[in-house]
Amino acid sequence: MFAIISYIIFFGAAIAVQCISASTQASATYDTYNDESSHTMIVEEEYLNKHESLKTCFSFDLEPDEYVMFPNKTAYVPTYNKTYEEEHYILLGSNIRICAPSEVFEETPSQLTTVALHYISIIGIGVSLVFLLLHIIVFAVVPDLQNLPGYNLASLCLSLFLSYLFMLLGTQESVFRNNLACTAVAVLTQFFFLGSFLWMFVMAFDLFRSILNATENLRVSMKGFKPKKYICNSLISWGISLLFAAAALIADNVDGIDELYKPRFEEACWFRSKVSLLAFFAGPLFALIGVNFLLFGVTAYNIFSNRMKTGDSSNRAYLKKNYLTYLRLAVIMGVTWITGLIAPMLNVVWLWYLFAILNAFQGVFIFIAFTCTNKVKKYFKSNLLNIRRPSEQTLTAPTFQSYCFYANSIEKDLDKFVENKDKSNHVDTIVIHL
């Protein structure tokens, strides 16, 4: 019924709200910190012998490690390469307050861009989480989706869902301040992201092999759940992901390994070294994307060059539809992470925005392409919304009223039979009633 669907949507929306709430909390914490450091109350006497600009300018405080105080009470700020005479700053305990130099205002647009990008990224990941969760729930409910391709896709969705979830956890201050939690979140994010691309590889390879071995019974063989095959796929996907995650963790904690290959997970809840990122995440990811597109290329050649041996046109159309759907999914996942890996290298703002938008689109695409199908709609109409077709009839136990109705009907038929004495038609009528 509607209650079940409402609960599903509510639960999914709650995740997005929680993600946005966490983002807001993190930003509020940052702003509060700035406010506390920049708006210490100053009495009028402290402005004596100070430059008039200190009363009206945009000012902020510097901590002792951010400036150098010379014996002549001149303060030097290395960040801006500026020297401030005593009349141009106010001493507040161990801190000093200065008027913001022009460099600060030049950095403001960049800071605003970073905040906007942060919110867009959080909202995009939240949207993907909702739709990925919805697909997993629908897969668990609808029996027609529970075949081998369906299990493979559900595993990919679960892997993406958990990777996004751990990515969000890595932005929480409580996790960031705990070295063990920060490392665990980074390793699990790496593990599940690699797992999602390995499941994409499994799906591409299964489709590739099915096309090569196309026969008259191909469409039948693609349906149904094969536990041994699924276990084999799981060992490939999760096993290889575990191998790279374990290698990164070992490199991070074993002495004698070049510092360039140490991820330093505890510093940022992700890879800190670009070399380690390339070795343990970006390299395998690019390799998988390349292999997936190679498999899809060979598969396209076999489908569209009429090399398939099956003579059933419906089988060919079924495979073409599956191929195009999986290809779109591979393109979206591939382009998303190619953009995500290139963006920090080139440090181009619009690439980060594109990455954030594509992150949101992954979950939405999976939901539209694989969840909003006719078989799913029919299932919910017939089982949850209790909508039956006019031609569908249900058998119920006979009641006293039905017995009386049939008895009266048979009696009328017998009367007609006696009056007309026509046995050819009314005997059949009596048999039908009985």
Short mmCIF file of C-alpha atoms in Angstrom, two decimals:
data_model
loop_
_atom_site.label_atom_id
_atom_site.label_comp_id
_atom_site.label_asym_id
_atom_site.label_seq_id
_atom_site.Cartn_x
_atom_site.Cartn_y
_atom_site.Cartn_z
CA MET A 1 0.00 0.00 0.00
CA PHE A 2 0.85 3.68 0.00
CA ALA A 3 2.22 3.47 3.54
CA ILE A 4 5.13 1.25 2.46
CA ILE A 5 6.09 3.58 -0.39
CA SER A 6 5.77 6.58 1.94
CA TYR A 7 8.08 4.98 4.48
CA ILE A 8 10.65 4.26 1.77
CA ILE A 9 10.59 7.82 0.47
CA PHE A 10 10.65 9.26 3.99
CA PHE A 11 13.63 7.12 4.98
CA GLY A 12 15.53 8.08 1.84
CA ALA A 13 14.74 11.77 2.29
CA ALA A 14 15.89 11.58 5.90
CA ILE A 15 19.35 10.57 4.70
CA ALA A 16 19.57 13.59 2.40
CA VAL A 17 18.39 15.91 5.17
CA GLN A 18 20.96 14.43 7.54
CA CYS A 19 23.69 14.96 4.94
CA ILE A 20 22.74 18.60 4.43
CA SER A 21 22.39 19.08 8.18
CA ALA A 22 25.88 17.68 8.73
CA SER A 23 27.23 20.01 6.08
CA THR A 24 25.51 23.00 7.65
CA GLN A 25 26.83 22.06 11.07
CA ALA A 26 30.38 21.83 9.74
CA SER A 27 30.09 25.22 8.04
CA ALA A 28 28.53 26.79 11.13
CA THR A 29 31.38 25.51 13.24
CA TYR A 30 33.85 27.12 10.87
CA ASP A 31 31.99 30.42 10.86
CA THR A 32 31.70 30.45 14.65
CA TYR A 33 35.40 29.93 14.97
CA ASN A 34 36.04 32.90 12.72
CA ASP A 35 33.58 35.03 14.63
CA GLU A 36 35.15 34.26 17.97
CA SER A 37 38.62 35.10 16.70
CA SER A 38 37.61 38.30 14.89
CA HIS A 39 35.19 40.03 17.22
CA THR A 40 36.82 40.25 20.63
CA MET A 41 35.44 43.27 22.44
CA ILE A 42 37.87 46.21 22.59
CA VAL A 43 37.52 49.12 24.97
CA GLU A 44 37.97 52.66 23.71
CA GLU A 45 41.24 53.15 25.63
CA GLU A 46 42.95 50.51 23.50
CA TYR A 47 42.45 52.69 20.41
CA LEU A 48 44.57 55.45 21.95
CA ASN A 49 47.64 56.22 19.85
CA LYS A 50 46.33 53.85 17.16
CA HIS A 51 45.61 54.66 13.56
CA GLU A 52 42.03 55.74 12.83
CA SER A 53 41.65 53.01 10.18
CA LEU A 54 41.58 50.33 12.93
CA LYS A 55 38.20 51.64 14.10
CA THR A 56 36.45 51.27 10.74
CA CYS A 57 38.33 48.68 8.71
CA PHE A 58 37.56 44.97 8.36
CA SER A 59 39.92 43.44 10.91
CA PHE A 60 40.86 39.99 12.15
CA ASP A 61 43.15 38.43 14.73
CA LEU A 62 46.44 36.62 14.21
CA GLU A 63 47.79 33.97 16.56
CA PRO A 64 51.44 33.99 17.73
CA ASP A 65 52.57 31.51 15.08
CA GLU A 66 51.13 33.73 12.33
CA TYR A 67 53.29 36.76 12.95
CA VAL A 68 56.77 37.75 14.16
CA MET A 69 57.18 40.51 16.77
CA PHE A 70 60.44 42.43 16.57
CA PRO A 71 62.07 44.20 19.57
CA ASN A 72 61.01 47.59 18.22
CA LYS A 73 57.36 46.37 18.46
CA THR A 74 57.00 46.08 14.72
CA ALA A 75 54.95 43.01 13.66
CA TYR A 76 55.77 41.07 10.50
CA VAL A 77 53.12 38.84 8.87
CA PRO A 78 54.81 36.26 6.57
CA THR A 79 51.54 35.18 4.94
CA TYR A 80 51.06 38.61 3.34
CA ASN A 81 54.72 39.68 3.48
CA LYS A 82 53.71 42.86 5.28
CA THR A 83 55.15 44.77 8.25
CA TYR A 84 52.87 46.61 10.70
CA GLU A 85 54.03 49.46 12.92
CA GLU A 86 52.72 49.55 16.49
CA GLU A 87 50.02 52.07 15.61
CA HIS A 88 48.58 49.75 12.94
CA TYR A 89 47.78 46.77 15.16
CA ILE A 90 46.21 46.13 18.58
CA LEU A 91 47.78 43.66 20.98
CA LEU A 92 45.18 41.31 22.49
CA GLY A 93 47.04 39.05 24.89
CA SER A 94 49.26 36.89 22.69
CA ASN A 95 47.27 37.75 19.55
CA ILE A 96 47.31 40.89 17.45
CA ARG A 97 44.48 42.49 15.47
CA ILE A 98 45.22 44.03 12.08
CA CYS A 99 43.25 45.55 9.24
CA ALA A 100 42.73 43.02 6.46
CA PRO A 101 45.12 43.59 3.56
CA SER A 102 43.91 43.67 -0.04
CA GLU A 103 44.98 40.03 -0.53
CA VAL A 104 42.20 38.90 1.80
CA PHE A 105 39.52 40.48 -0.36
CA GLU A 106 41.07 38.98 -3.48
CA GLU A 107 40.68 35.54 -1.87
CA THR A 108 37.04 36.06 -0.89
CA PRO A 109 35.48 34.91 -4.22
CA SER A 110 37.52 31.73 -4.02
CA GLN A 111 36.28 31.11 -0.49
CA LEU A 112 32.69 31.68 -1.56
CA THR A 113 33.19 29.26 -4.44
CA THR A 114 34.54 26.64 -2.07
CA VAL A 115 31.53 26.98 0.25
CA ALA A 116 29.08 26.77 -2.67
CA LEU A 117 30.89 23.75 -4.07
CA HIS A 118 30.82 22.13 -0.64
CA TYR A 119 27.03 22.47 -0.43
CA ILE A 120 26.50 21.28 -4.01
CA SER A 121 28.69 18.23 -3.37
CA ILE A 122 26.86 17.33 -0.17
CA ILE A 123 23.44 17.75 -1.78
CA GLY A 124 24.54 15.77 -4.86
CA ILE A 125 25.83 12.88 -2.77
CA GLY A 126 22.64 13.01 -0.69
CA VAL A 127 20.50 12.73 -3.84
CA SER A 128 22.51 9.74 -5.04
CA LEU A 129 22.19 8.07 -1.63
CA VAL A 130 18.40 8.41 -1.70
CA PHE A 131 17.96 6.91 -5.17
CA LEU A 132 20.51 4.15 -4.65
CA LEU A 133 18.73 3.16 -1.44
CA LEU A 134 15.38 3.18 -3.23
CA HIS A 135 16.70 0.82 -5.90
CA ILE A 136 18.08 -1.57 -3.28
CA ILE A 137 14.72 -1.62 -1.47
CA VAL A 138 12.76 -2.16 -4.68
CA PHE A 139 15.15 -4.96 -5.68
CA ALA A 140 14.52 -6.69 -2.34
CA VAL A 141 10.74 -6.37 -2.79
CA VAL A 142 10.18 -7.20 -6.49
CA PRO A 143 10.88 -10.89 -7.33
CA ASP A 144 11.24 -10.22 -11.07
CA LEU A 145 14.40 -8.20 -10.41
CA GLN A 146 16.06 -10.98 -8.42
CA ASN A 147 17.98 -12.65 -11.25
CA LEU A 148 21.75 -12.72 -11.77
CA PRO A 149 21.99 -9.33 -13.57
CA GLY A 150 19.70 -7.90 -10.89
CA TYR A 151 21.93 -9.17 -8.08
CA ASN A 152 25.00 -7.77 -9.83
CA LEU A 153 23.37 -4.35 -10.20
CA ALA A 154 22.12 -4.38 -6.60
CA SER A 155 25.66 -5.16 -5.42
CA LEU A 156 26.97 -2.22 -7.48
CA CYS A 157 24.32 0.05 -5.92
CA LEU A 158 25.16 -1.17 -2.41
CA SER A 159 28.85 -0.55 -3.04
CA LEU A 160 28.19 2.99 -4.34
CA PHE A 161 25.81 3.70 -1.47
CA LEU A 162 28.35 2.68 1.19
CA SER A 163 31.20 4.52 -0.52
CA TYR A 164 29.19 7.77 -0.58
CA LEU A 165 28.11 7.21 3.01
CA PHE A 166 31.68 6.77 4.24
CA MET A 167 32.76 9.77 2.14
CA LEU A 168 30.25 11.90 4.04
CA LEU A 169 31.40 10.49 7.37
CA GLY A 170 34.91 11.59 6.49
CA THR A 171 33.75 15.22 6.46
CA GLN A 172 32.51 15.08 10.06
CA GLU A 173 34.70 16.88 12.58
CA SER A 174 34.40 14.09 15.17
CA VAL A 175 35.75 11.58 12.65
CA PHE A 176 38.39 13.96 11.33
CA ARG A 177 39.86 14.46 14.81
CA ASN A 178 40.10 10.72 15.51
CA ASN A 179 43.06 9.19 13.66
CA LEU A 180 41.74 5.62 13.85
CA ALA A 181 38.24 6.56 12.68
CA CYS A 182 39.67 8.79 9.96
CA THR A 183 41.85 5.95 8.64
CA ALA A 184 38.97 3.45 8.77
CA VAL A 185 36.66 5.78 6.83
CA ALA A 186 39.33 6.41 4.17
CA VAL A 187 40.06 2.70 3.67
CA LEU A 188 36.36 1.78 3.51
CA THR A 189 35.69 4.58 1.01
CA GLN A 190 38.50 3.29 -1.19
CA PHE A 191 37.30 -0.31 -0.81
CA PHE A 192 33.69 0.34 -1.80
CA PHE A 193 34.47 2.73 -4.67
CA LEU A 194 36.82 0.17 -6.22
CA GLY A 195 34.16 -2.47 -5.56
CA SER A 196 31.54 -0.49 -7.51
CA PHE A 197 33.79 -0.31 -10.58
CA LEU A 198 34.66 -3.99 -10.27
CA TRP A 199 30.93 -4.81 -10.23
CA MET A 200 30.60 -2.69 -13.37
CA PHE A 201 33.39 -4.79 -14.87
CA VAL A 202 31.55 -8.00 -13.89
CA MET A 203 28.37 -6.75 -15.58
CA ALA A 204 30.26 -5.72 -18.72
CA PHE A 205 32.09 -9.05 -18.89
CA ASP A 206 28.89 -11.10 -18.38
CA LEU A 207 27.19 -9.20 -21.20
CA PHE A 208 30.28 -9.57 -23.39
CA ARG A 209 30.43 -13.33 -22.82
CA SER A 210 26.69 -13.76 -23.38
CA ILE A 211 26.89 -11.98 -26.73
CA LEU A 212 29.81 -14.13 -27.86
CA ASN A 213 27.97 -17.32 -26.93
CA ALA A 214 24.63 -16.21 -28.37
CA THR A 215 22.29 -19.13 -29.16
CA GLU A 216 18.59 -19.69 -29.49
CA ASN A 217 18.25 -20.12 -25.71
CA LEU A 218 20.37 -17.11 -24.86
CA ARG A 219 17.55 -15.04 -23.46
CA VAL A 220 16.42 -17.86 -21.17
CA SER A 221 19.95 -18.44 -19.90
CA MET A 222 20.32 -14.80 -18.89
CA LYS A 223 17.34 -15.00 -16.54
CA GLY A 224 17.20 -16.58 -13.14
CA PHE A 225 19.56 -16.44 -10.21
CA LYS A 226 22.72 -18.57 -10.30
CA PRO A 227 24.22 -18.73 -6.79
CA LYS A 228 27.58 -20.18 -7.86
CA LYS A 229 28.04 -17.54 -10.54
CA TYR A 230 27.10 -14.76 -8.14
CA ILE A 231 29.53 -16.06 -5.50
CA CYS A 232 32.25 -16.09 -8.15
CA ASN A 233 31.41 -12.51 -9.13
CA SER A 234 31.48 -11.46 -5.47
CA LEU A 235 34.88 -13.02 -4.91
CA ILE A 236 36.26 -11.14 -7.92
CA SER A 237 34.76 -7.75 -6.97
CA TRP A 238 35.23 -7.74 -3.21
CA GLY A 239 38.48 -9.72 -3.32
CA ILE A 240 40.34 -7.36 -5.64
CA SER A 241 38.99 -4.33 -3.75
CA LEU A 242 40.20 -5.85 -0.49
CA LEU A 243 43.62 -6.47 -2.02
CA PHE A 244 44.17 -2.80 -2.92
CA ALA A 245 42.69 -1.53 0.35
CA ALA A 246 44.96 -3.83 2.37
CA ALA A 247 47.99 -2.81 0.29
CA ALA A 248 47.30 0.88 0.95
CA LEU A 249 46.82 0.25 4.66
CA ILE A 250 50.06 -1.74 4.89
CA ALA A 251 51.98 0.94 3.01
CA ASP A 252 50.64 3.54 5.42
CA ASN A 253 51.80 1.70 8.55
CA VAL A 254 54.96 -0.23 7.62
CA ASP A 255 58.35 1.41 8.06
CA GLY A 256 60.86 1.42 5.23
CA ILE A 257 58.37 2.31 2.49
CA ASP A 258 58.98 5.48 0.51
CA GLU A 259 56.98 8.38 1.98
CA LEU A 260 55.55 9.13 -1.46
CA TYR A 261 53.68 5.81 -1.38
CA LYS A 262 52.26 6.37 2.11
CA PRO A 263 48.61 7.50 1.84
CA ARG A 264 48.67 9.24 5.26
CA PHE A 265 44.96 8.53 5.74
CA GLU A 266 44.85 10.00 9.25
CA GLU A 267 45.66 13.50 7.99
CA ALA A 268 42.69 14.04 5.67
CA CYS A 269 40.51 10.88 5.89
CA TRP A 270 41.64 10.21 2.32
CA PHE A 271 44.84 9.93 0.30
CA ARG A 272 47.23 12.76 1.14
CA SER A 273 49.96 11.73 -1.30
CA LYS A 274 49.25 11.95 -5.04
CA VAL A 275 51.64 9.07 -5.75
CA SER A 276 49.82 6.77 -3.33
CA LEU A 277 46.46 7.92 -4.75
CA LEU A 278 47.64 6.93 -8.22
CA ALA A 279 49.10 3.61 -7.06
CA PHE A 280 46.24 2.37 -4.86
CA PHE A 281 43.13 4.07 -6.26
CA ALA A 282 43.36 6.19 -9.41
CA GLY A 283 45.55 3.70 -11.31
CA PRO A 284 43.27 0.67 -10.76
CA LEU A 285 40.23 2.88 -11.37
CA PHE A 286 41.48 4.15 -14.74
CA ALA A 287 42.47 0.58 -15.69
CA LEU A 288 38.95 -0.70 -14.90
CA ILE A 289 37.34 2.15 -16.83
CA GLY A 290 39.55 1.34 -19.84
CA VAL A 291 38.81 -2.41 -19.68
CA ASN A 292 35.06 -1.75 -19.32
CA PHE A 293 34.99 0.46 -22.42
CA LEU A 294 37.05 -2.12 -24.32
CA LEU A 295 34.53 -4.85 -23.43
CA PHE A 296 31.63 -2.63 -24.43
CA GLY A 297 33.37 -1.82 -27.72
CA VAL A 298 33.83 -5.49 -28.64
CA THR A 299 30.26 -6.21 -27.52
CA ALA A 300 28.91 -3.40 -29.71
CA TYR A 301 30.78 -4.80 -32.70
CA ASN A 302 29.23 -8.24 -32.19
CA ILE A 303 25.73 -6.89 -31.71
CA PHE A 304 25.52 -4.33 -34.48
CA SER A 305 27.56 -6.19 -37.10
CA ASN A 306 25.04 -9.09 -37.17
CA ARG A 307 27.65 -11.59 -35.98
CA MET A 308 25.30 -13.05 -33.36
CA LYS A 309 24.24 -16.61 -34.17
CA THR A 310 20.82 -16.36 -32.57
CA GLY A 311 17.93 -16.22 -35.03
CA ASP A 312 15.39 -14.80 -32.59
CA SER A 313 14.96 -11.09 -33.24
CA SER A 314 13.41 -10.60 -29.78
CA ASN A 315 16.61 -11.97 -28.19
CA ARG A 316 18.69 -9.57 -30.27
CA ALA A 317 16.50 -6.59 -29.31
CA TYR A 318 16.64 -7.65 -25.64
CA LEU A 319 20.44 -7.78 -25.70
CA LYS A 320 20.74 -4.46 -27.54
CA LYS A 321 18.55 -2.79 -24.93
CA ASN A 322 20.63 -4.24 -22.07
CA TYR A 323 23.84 -3.27 -23.81
CA LEU A 324 22.84 0.35 -24.34
CA THR A 325 21.60 0.68 -20.75
CA TYR A 326 24.79 -0.77 -19.25
CA LEU A 327 26.91 1.33 -21.59
CA ARG A 328 25.23 4.53 -20.39
CA LEU A 329 25.84 3.50 -16.78
CA ALA A 330 29.51 2.79 -17.52
CA VAL A 331 29.89 6.14 -19.28
CA ILE A 332 28.34 8.04 -16.38
CA MET A 333 30.48 6.26 -13.77
CA GLY A 334 33.61 6.56 -15.91
CA VAL A 335 33.20 10.24 -16.78
CA THR A 336 32.31 11.07 -13.17
CA TRP A 337 35.49 9.65 -11.73
CA ILE A 338 37.74 10.75 -14.58
CA THR A 339 36.47 14.27 -13.82
CA GLY A 340 36.93 13.72 -10.07
CA LEU A 341 40.53 12.61 -10.49
CA ILE A 342 41.50 15.30 -12.99
CA ALA A 343 39.89 18.20 -11.06
CA PRO A 344 42.43 18.29 -8.18
CA MET A 345 45.33 17.92 -10.60
CA LEU A 346 44.27 20.85 -12.80
CA ASN A 347 42.59 22.75 -9.93
CA VAL A 348 39.84 24.04 -12.23
CA VAL A 349 36.65 25.11 -10.45
CA TRP A 350 34.18 24.11 -13.16
CA LEU A 351 35.53 20.54 -13.14
CA TRP A 352 34.68 20.30 -9.45
CA TYR A 353 31.15 21.52 -10.16
CA LEU A 354 30.80 18.96 -12.96
CA PHE A 355 32.03 16.22 -10.63
CA ALA A 356 29.47 17.20 -7.97
CA ILE A 357 26.59 17.22 -10.47
CA LEU A 358 27.60 13.87 -12.01
CA ASN A 359 27.78 12.34 -8.53
CA ALA A 360 24.12 13.16 -8.03
CA PHE A 361 23.21 11.91 -11.51
CA GLN A 362 24.59 8.40 -10.92
CA GLY A 363 21.93 7.43 -8.41
CA VAL A 364 19.18 9.15 -10.37
CA PHE A 365 20.16 7.38 -13.61
CA ILE A 366 20.23 3.94 -11.96
CA PHE A 367 16.79 4.56 -10.46
CA ILE A 368 15.26 5.73 -13.75
CA ALA A 369 16.91 3.12 -15.99
CA PHE A 370 16.68 0.03 -13.78
CA THR A 371 13.99 0.73 -11.17
CA CYS A 372 11.28 2.63 -13.05
CA THR A 373 10.55 -0.26 -15.42
CA ASN A 374 7.26 -1.79 -16.54
CA LYS A 375 7.74 -4.95 -14.49
CA VAL A 376 8.26 -2.89 -11.33
CA LYS A 377 5.23 -0.71 -12.06
CA LYS A 378 3.06 -3.79 -12.68
CA TYR A 379 4.23 -5.38 -9.46
CA PHE A 380 3.39 -2.36 -7.33
CA LYS A 381 0.05 -1.89 -9.06
CA SER A 382 -1.02 -5.50 -8.53
CA ASN A 383 0.46 -6.13 -5.08
CA LEU A 384 0.70 -2.83 -3.22
CA LEU A 385 -2.01 -0.66 -4.75
CA ASN A 386 -4.49 -3.54 -5.23
CA ILE A 387 -5.25 -2.47 -8.80
CA ARG A 388 -6.44 -5.44 -10.85
CA ARG A 389 -7.13 -5.65 -14.52
CA PRO A 390 -10.81 -5.93 -15.52
CA SER A 391 -10.17 -9.37 -17.06
CA GLU A 392 -8.64 -10.74 -13.88
CA GLN A 393 -11.09 -12.62 -11.67
CA THR A 394 -10.50 -14.09 -8.25
CA LEU A 395 -12.03 -17.31 -6.97
CA THR A 396 -13.80 -17.04 -3.62
CA ALA A 397 -15.41 -19.62 -1.38
CA PRO A 398 -19.13 -20.24 -2.16
CA THR A 399 -21.64 -18.51 0.09
CA PHE A 400 -25.26 -19.20 0.94
CA GLN A 401 -26.32 -16.33 -1.31
CA SER A 402 -24.44 -17.79 -4.27
CA TYR A 403 -26.08 -21.19 -3.73
CA CYS A 404 -29.50 -19.58 -3.79
CA PHE A 405 -28.65 -17.64 -6.95
CA TYR A 406 -27.49 -20.73 -8.81
CA ALA A 407 -30.48 -22.76 -7.60
CA ASN A 408 -32.93 -20.17 -8.91
CA SER A 409 -31.07 -19.98 -12.20
CA ILE A 410 -31.12 -23.76 -12.68
CA GLU A 411 -34.82 -23.86 -11.83
CA LYS A 412 -35.61 -21.25 -14.49
CA ASP A 413 -33.57 -23.18 -17.07
CA LEU A 414 -35.47 -26.40 -16.25
CA ASP A 415 -38.78 -24.59 -16.68
CA LYS A 416 -37.73 -23.34 -20.09
CA PHE A 417 -36.50 -26.81 -20.97
CA VAL A 418 -39.89 -28.37 -20.13
CA GLU A 419 -41.83 -25.70 -22.02
CA ASN A 420 -39.72 -25.73 -25.20
CA LYS A 421 -38.63 -29.36 -25.07
CA ASP A 422 -35.44 -28.34 -26.83
CA LYS A 423 -32.66 -30.50 -25.40
CA SER A 424 -29.84 -29.36 -27.65
CA ASN A 425 -29.32 -25.96 -26.03
CA HIS A 426 -30.70 -26.01 -22.51
CA VAL A 427 -28.95 -29.14 -21.32
CA ASP A 428 -25.70 -27.30 -22.04
CA THR A 429 -26.99 -24.36 -20.06
CA ILE A 430 -27.75 -26.57 -17.09
CA VAL A 431 -24.30 -28.14 -17.26
CA ILE A 432 -22.66 -24.72 -17.30
CA HIS A 433 -24.52 -23.68 -14.15
CA LEU A 434 -23.63 -26.87 -12.38
#
